[in-house]
Tab-separated table of C-alpha atoms in Angstrom:
chain	number	residue	atom	x	y	z
A	9	GLN	CA	-78.822	-77.462	-7.126
A	10	LEU	CA	-80.401	-74.024	-7.113
A	11	GLN	CA	-84.039	-73.929	-8.211
A	12	LEU	CA	-86.403	-71.009	-8.648
A	13	GLN	CA	-90.189	-71.220	-8.834
A	14	GLU	CA	-92.612	-68.437	-9.728
A	15	SER	CA	-96.082	-68.289	-8.215
A	16	GLY	CA	-99.035	-65.930	-8.397
A	17	PRO	CA	-102.385	-65.289	-10.080
A	18	GLY	CA	-102.590	-66.204	-13.734
A	19	LEU	CA	-105.262	-63.597	-14.470
A	20	VAL	CA	-105.227	-59.915	-13.545
A	21	LYS	CA	-107.757	-57.243	-14.470
A	22	PRO	CA	-106.706	-54.120	-16.371
A	23	SER	CA	-105.615	-51.219	-14.127
A	24	GLU	CA	-104.949	-53.597	-11.212
A	25	THR	CA	-101.603	-54.736	-9.785
A	26	LEU	CA	-99.831	-57.895	-10.906
A	27	SER	CA	-98.055	-59.721	-8.056
A	28	LEU	CA	-95.630	-62.631	-8.373
A	29	THR	CA	-93.307	-64.381	-5.949
A	30	CYS	CA	-90.153	-66.352	-6.716
A	31	SER	CA	-89.280	-69.047	-4.190
A	32	VAL	CA	-85.643	-70.078	-4.073
A	33	SER	CA	-84.528	-73.556	-3.029
A	34	GLY	CA	-81.121	-75.205	-2.932
A	35	GLY	CA	-79.458	-71.893	-2.083
A	36	SER	CA	-79.939	-68.609	-0.281
A	37	VAL	CA	-81.099	-65.237	-1.580
A	38	SER	CA	-78.777	-63.714	1.041
A	39	THR	CA	-75.705	-64.301	-1.058
A	40	ASP	CA	-73.325	-61.377	-1.494
A	41	SER	CA	-72.362	-62.301	-5.048
A	42	HIS	CA	-75.688	-62.468	-6.865
A	43	TYR	CA	-78.643	-60.395	-7.952
A	44	TRP	CA	-82.164	-61.790	-8.238
A	45	GLY	CA	-84.060	-60.713	-11.304
A	46	TRP	CA	-87.388	-60.644	-13.077
A	47	LEU	CA	-87.849	-60.879	-16.828
A	48	ARG	CA	-90.860	-61.320	-19.084
A	49	GLN	CA	-91.766	-62.592	-22.531
A	50	PRO	CA	-95.064	-61.656	-24.226
A	51	PRO	CA	-96.603	-64.556	-26.169
A	52	GLY	CA	-94.646	-65.138	-29.377
A	53	LYS	CA	-92.250	-62.268	-28.668
A	54	GLY	CA	-88.790	-61.660	-27.258
A	55	LEU	CA	-87.367	-61.280	-23.771
A	56	GLU	CA	-87.424	-58.128	-21.631
A	57	TRP	CA	-85.510	-57.499	-18.413
A	58	ILE	CA	-87.735	-55.930	-15.749
A	59	GLY	CA	-85.267	-55.464	-12.899
A	60	ASP	CA	-82.965	-56.955	-10.274
A	61	ILE	CA	-82.660	-56.885	-6.508
A	62	TYR	CA	-79.698	-57.482	-4.194
A	63	TYR	CA	-80.357	-59.179	-0.844
A	64	THR	CA	-79.847	-55.869	0.974
A	65	GLY	CA	-82.824	-54.464	-0.939
A	66	ILE	CA	-80.953	-52.423	-3.528
A	67	THR	CA	-82.927	-52.487	-6.771
A	68	TYR	CA	-82.296	-51.805	-10.443
A	69	TYR	CA	-85.134	-51.343	-12.936
A	70	ASN	CA	-85.687	-51.102	-16.660
A	71	PRO	CA	-87.016	-47.586	-17.372
A	72	SER	CA	-89.351	-49.096	-19.996
A	73	LEU	CA	-91.857	-49.961	-17.275
A	74	SER	CA	-92.101	-46.286	-16.296
A	75	SER	CA	-91.717	-46.912	-12.554
A	76	ARG	CA	-94.682	-49.337	-12.462
A	77	ALA	CA	-92.492	-52.230	-11.310
A	78	THR	CA	-91.455	-52.846	-7.707
A	79	ILE	CA	-89.162	-55.697	-6.654
A	80	SER	CA	-88.713	-56.702	-3.014
A	81	VAL	CA	-86.873	-59.463	-1.162
A	82	ASP	CA	-87.820	-61.479	1.929
A	83	THR	CA	-84.670	-63.145	3.210
A	84	SER	CA	-86.550	-64.924	6.030
A	85	GLN	CA	-88.722	-66.718	3.458
A	86	ASN	CA	-85.872	-67.061	0.916
A	87	GLN	CA	-87.945	-65.434	-1.791
A	88	PHE	CA	-88.296	-62.260	-3.784
A	89	SER	CA	-91.321	-60.645	-5.368
A	90	LEU	CA	-92.493	-58.487	-8.248
A	91	LYS	CA	-95.380	-56.052	-8.416
A	92	VAL	CA	-96.428	-54.262	-11.589
A	93	SER	CA	-99.095	-51.620	-11.134
A	94	SER	CA	-101.712	-50.259	-13.540
A	95	VAL	CA	-101.445	-53.242	-15.861
A	96	THR	CA	-102.808	-53.297	-19.394
A	97	ALA	CA	-103.086	-56.033	-22.010
A	98	ALA	CA	-99.505	-55.184	-23.037
A	99	ASP	CA	-98.337	-56.644	-19.715
A	100	THR	CA	-99.647	-60.096	-20.669
A	101	ALA	CA	-96.559	-62.298	-20.694
A	102	VAL	CA	-94.722	-65.239	-19.227
A	103	TYR	CA	-92.858	-63.834	-16.239
A	104	TYR	CA	-89.560	-65.444	-15.273
A	105	CYS	CA	-87.409	-65.076	-12.178
A	106	ALA	CA	-83.693	-65.763	-12.442
A	107	ARG	CA	-80.390	-65.387	-10.646
A	108	ARG	CA	-77.564	-63.258	-11.983
A	109	GLY	CA	-74.017	-63.291	-10.673
A	110	PHE	CA	-71.742	-60.246	-10.646
A	111	GLY	CA	-70.438	-59.972	-14.185
A	112	ARG	CA	-72.588	-62.904	-15.202
A	113	PRO	CA	-75.878	-63.297	-17.111
A	114	PHE	CA	-79.071	-64.976	-15.930
A	115	ASP	CA	-78.672	-68.580	-14.777
A	116	PRO	CA	-80.656	-70.455	-13.643
A	117	TRP	CA	-84.195	-69.403	-14.544
A	118	GLY	CA	-87.531	-70.402	-13.082
A	119	GLN	CA	-89.943	-72.288	-15.308
A	120	GLY	CA	-92.026	-69.154	-15.899
A	121	SER	CA	-95.534	-68.053	-14.962
A	122	LEU	CA	-98.067	-66.908	-17.546
A	123	VAL	CA	-99.967	-63.806	-16.461
A	124	THR	CA	-102.883	-62.690	-18.601
A	125	VAL	CA	-104.343	-59.194	-18.240
A	126	SER	CA	-108.015	-59.295	-19.122
A	127	SER	CA	-111.351	-58.223	-17.699
B	8	GLU	CA	-80.019	-48.301	-24.244
B	9	ILE	CA	-77.894	-50.826	-26.126
B	10	VAL	CA	-79.875	-52.332	-29.011
B	11	LEU	CA	-78.927	-55.843	-30.086
B	12	THR	CA	-79.769	-56.878	-33.647
B	13	GLN	CA	-79.724	-60.590	-34.431
B	14	SER	CA	-79.471	-62.030	-37.909
B	15	PRO	CA	-80.768	-63.863	-39.705
B	16	GLY	CA	-84.259	-64.025	-38.292
B	17	THR	CA	-84.574	-67.641	-39.385
B	18	LEU	CA	-81.877	-70.121	-40.345
B	19	SER	CA	-82.998	-73.225	-42.263
B	20	LEU	CA	-80.399	-75.984	-42.039
B	21	SER	CA	-80.100	-79.756	-41.990
B	22	PRO	CA	-78.741	-81.876	-39.117
B	23	GLY	CA	-74.971	-82.112	-39.368
B	24	GLN	CA	-74.593	-78.678	-40.934
B	25	ARG	CA	-72.853	-75.713	-39.320
B	26	ALA	CA	-74.925	-72.816	-37.968
B	27	THR	CA	-73.601	-69.283	-37.656
B	28	LEU	CA	-75.744	-66.751	-35.772
B	29	SER	CA	-74.918	-63.051	-35.587
B	30	CYS	CA	-75.587	-60.456	-32.888
B	31	ARG	CA	-74.694	-56.815	-33.502
B	32	ALA	CA	-74.657	-54.247	-30.695
B	33	SER	CA	-75.480	-50.551	-31.165
B	34	GLN	CA	-72.603	-49.647	-28.814
B	35	SER	CA	-69.313	-51.327	-28.029
B	36	LEU	CA	-69.436	-53.961	-25.273
B	37	SER	CA	-65.914	-53.299	-24.087
B	38	SER	CA	-66.358	-55.709	-21.186
B	39	GLY	CA	-67.290	-58.571	-23.496
B	40	TYR	CA	-70.413	-59.123	-21.403
B	41	LEU	CA	-72.438	-60.827	-24.119
B	42	ALA	CA	-74.398	-64.028	-23.528
B	43	TRP	CA	-76.291	-66.503	-25.688
B	44	TYR	CA	-79.377	-68.473	-24.660
B	45	GLN	CA	-81.290	-71.316	-26.271
B	46	GLN	CA	-85.055	-71.482	-25.857
B	47	LYS	CA	-87.402	-74.315	-26.813
B	48	PRO	CA	-91.209	-73.986	-26.935
B	49	GLY	CA	-92.802	-73.776	-23.513
B	50	LEU	CA	-89.479	-73.720	-21.684
B	51	ALA	CA	-87.358	-71.059	-20.049
B	52	PRO	CA	-84.210	-69.866	-21.811
B	53	ARG	CA	-81.077	-71.934	-21.140
B	54	LEU	CA	-77.715	-70.219	-20.834
B	55	LEU	CA	-75.221	-71.442	-23.434
B	56	ILE	CA	-72.398	-68.887	-23.558
B	57	TYR	CA	-71.366	-65.939	-21.374
B	58	GLY	CA	-68.508	-63.482	-21.477
B	59	THR	CA	-68.633	-63.736	-25.300
B	60	SER	CA	-66.984	-67.153	-25.458
B	61	ILE	CA	-67.211	-69.032	-22.146
B	62	LYS	CA	-69.396	-72.134	-22.252
B	63	ALA	CA	-71.867	-72.567	-19.403
B	64	THR	CA	-71.790	-75.762	-17.387
B	65	GLY	CA	-72.860	-78.820	-19.357
B	66	ILE	CA	-72.941	-77.141	-22.772
B	67	PRO	CA	-71.602	-79.407	-25.563
B	68	ASP	CA	-68.367	-78.530	-27.326
B	69	ARG	CA	-70.161	-78.018	-30.658
B	70	PHE	CA	-71.360	-74.639	-29.322
B	71	SER	CA	-68.890	-71.759	-29.432
B	72	GLY	CA	-69.040	-67.996	-29.115
B	73	SER	CA	-66.762	-65.328	-30.498
B	74	GLY	CA	-66.585	-61.634	-31.256
B	75	SER	CA	-65.749	-58.308	-29.727
B	76	ARG	CA	-66.937	-54.707	-29.408
B	77	THR	CA	-70.117	-54.654	-31.527
B	78	ASN	CA	-70.040	-57.913	-33.474
B	79	PHE	CA	-70.637	-61.294	-31.876
B	80	THR	CA	-71.233	-64.783	-33.232
B	81	LEU	CA	-72.661	-68.045	-31.938
B	82	SER	CA	-71.536	-71.078	-33.908
B	83	ILE	CA	-72.884	-74.605	-33.751
B	84	SER	CA	-70.368	-76.838	-35.486
B	85	ARG	CA	-72.642	-79.768	-36.389
B	86	LEU	CA	-76.341	-79.407	-35.730
B	87	GLU	CA	-77.953	-82.147	-33.689
B	88	PRO	CA	-81.761	-82.650	-33.756
B	89	GLU	CA	-82.044	-81.098	-30.281
B	90	ASP	CA	-80.336	-77.873	-31.433
B	91	PHE	CA	-83.288	-76.717	-33.535
B	92	ALA	CA	-84.649	-73.922	-31.347
B	93	LEU	CA	-84.707	-70.166	-30.777
B	94	TYR	CA	-81.484	-68.404	-29.836
B	95	TYR	CA	-81.176	-65.040	-28.098
B	96	CYS	CA	-78.163	-62.869	-27.382
B	97	GLN	CA	-78.129	-60.612	-24.317
B	98	GLN	CA	-75.804	-57.857	-23.150
B	99	TYR	CA	-75.192	-57.375	-19.458
B	100	ASP	CA	-72.586	-54.655	-19.829
B	101	LYS	CA	-74.834	-51.646	-19.288
B	102	SER	CA	-78.251	-51.061	-17.781
B	103	PRO	CA	-80.902	-51.590	-18.969
B	104	LEU	CA	-79.931	-55.159	-19.754
B	105	THR	CA	-81.190	-55.960	-23.241
B	106	PHE	CA	-81.830	-58.922	-25.502
B	107	GLY	CA	-81.723	-59.361	-29.234
B	108	GLY	CA	-84.872	-60.256	-31.142
B	109	GLY	CA	-83.836	-63.884	-31.613
B	110	THR	CA	-82.802	-66.252	-34.402
B	111	LYS	CA	-84.865	-69.351	-35.085
B	112	VAL	CA	-82.863	-72.354	-36.251
B	113	GLU	CA	-85.258	-74.625	-38.086
B	114	ILE	CA	-84.947	-77.944	-39.869
B	115	LYS	CA	-84.644	-77.563	-43.621
């Protein structure tokens, strides 16, 4: 059974870079039929797609983050990562990683990681 | 960007009643790539329906999805206590992938 687990600092200072890693178990990120994605949910608000990565390194991003997001994949470690630069309080959210099949939505999801931006 | 509008914002119903949730897209989803998720407090969203009407693995038969183009519906035939939660629709037809604002199904 595929499982995803987010990890990273829970507190980041304004203007710094948020970094999270998603570890994948029970399956491989090097699958040719899936994307690996990041999403976020500010406290009490709705869901926002940040971007996806294919195992070859091809990425797709939501323009709403104005190029501040970078997603990378490490096939040797079976994980993928997210960096968001120049964070502000508006980036405070629960960050989720998830798998998405071709022509499919996100399933499964990680349990989520709360990142708070505060000095 | 495709905007998804969910209605109502809150649905107050009793166990055993039928729930009907709406999701309207600002552009036609000709592929039918519309999904529904259930989210409970403190947990990640759980996929219920994809491709407008296909149930995800392990989803009870009381959940069903329908619709086409710009109008989509999630129906729960008889609400069980565990169905009271937040529900989101999501389109994965065009980038950026987008979600609706959610419908809360609460106990009346």
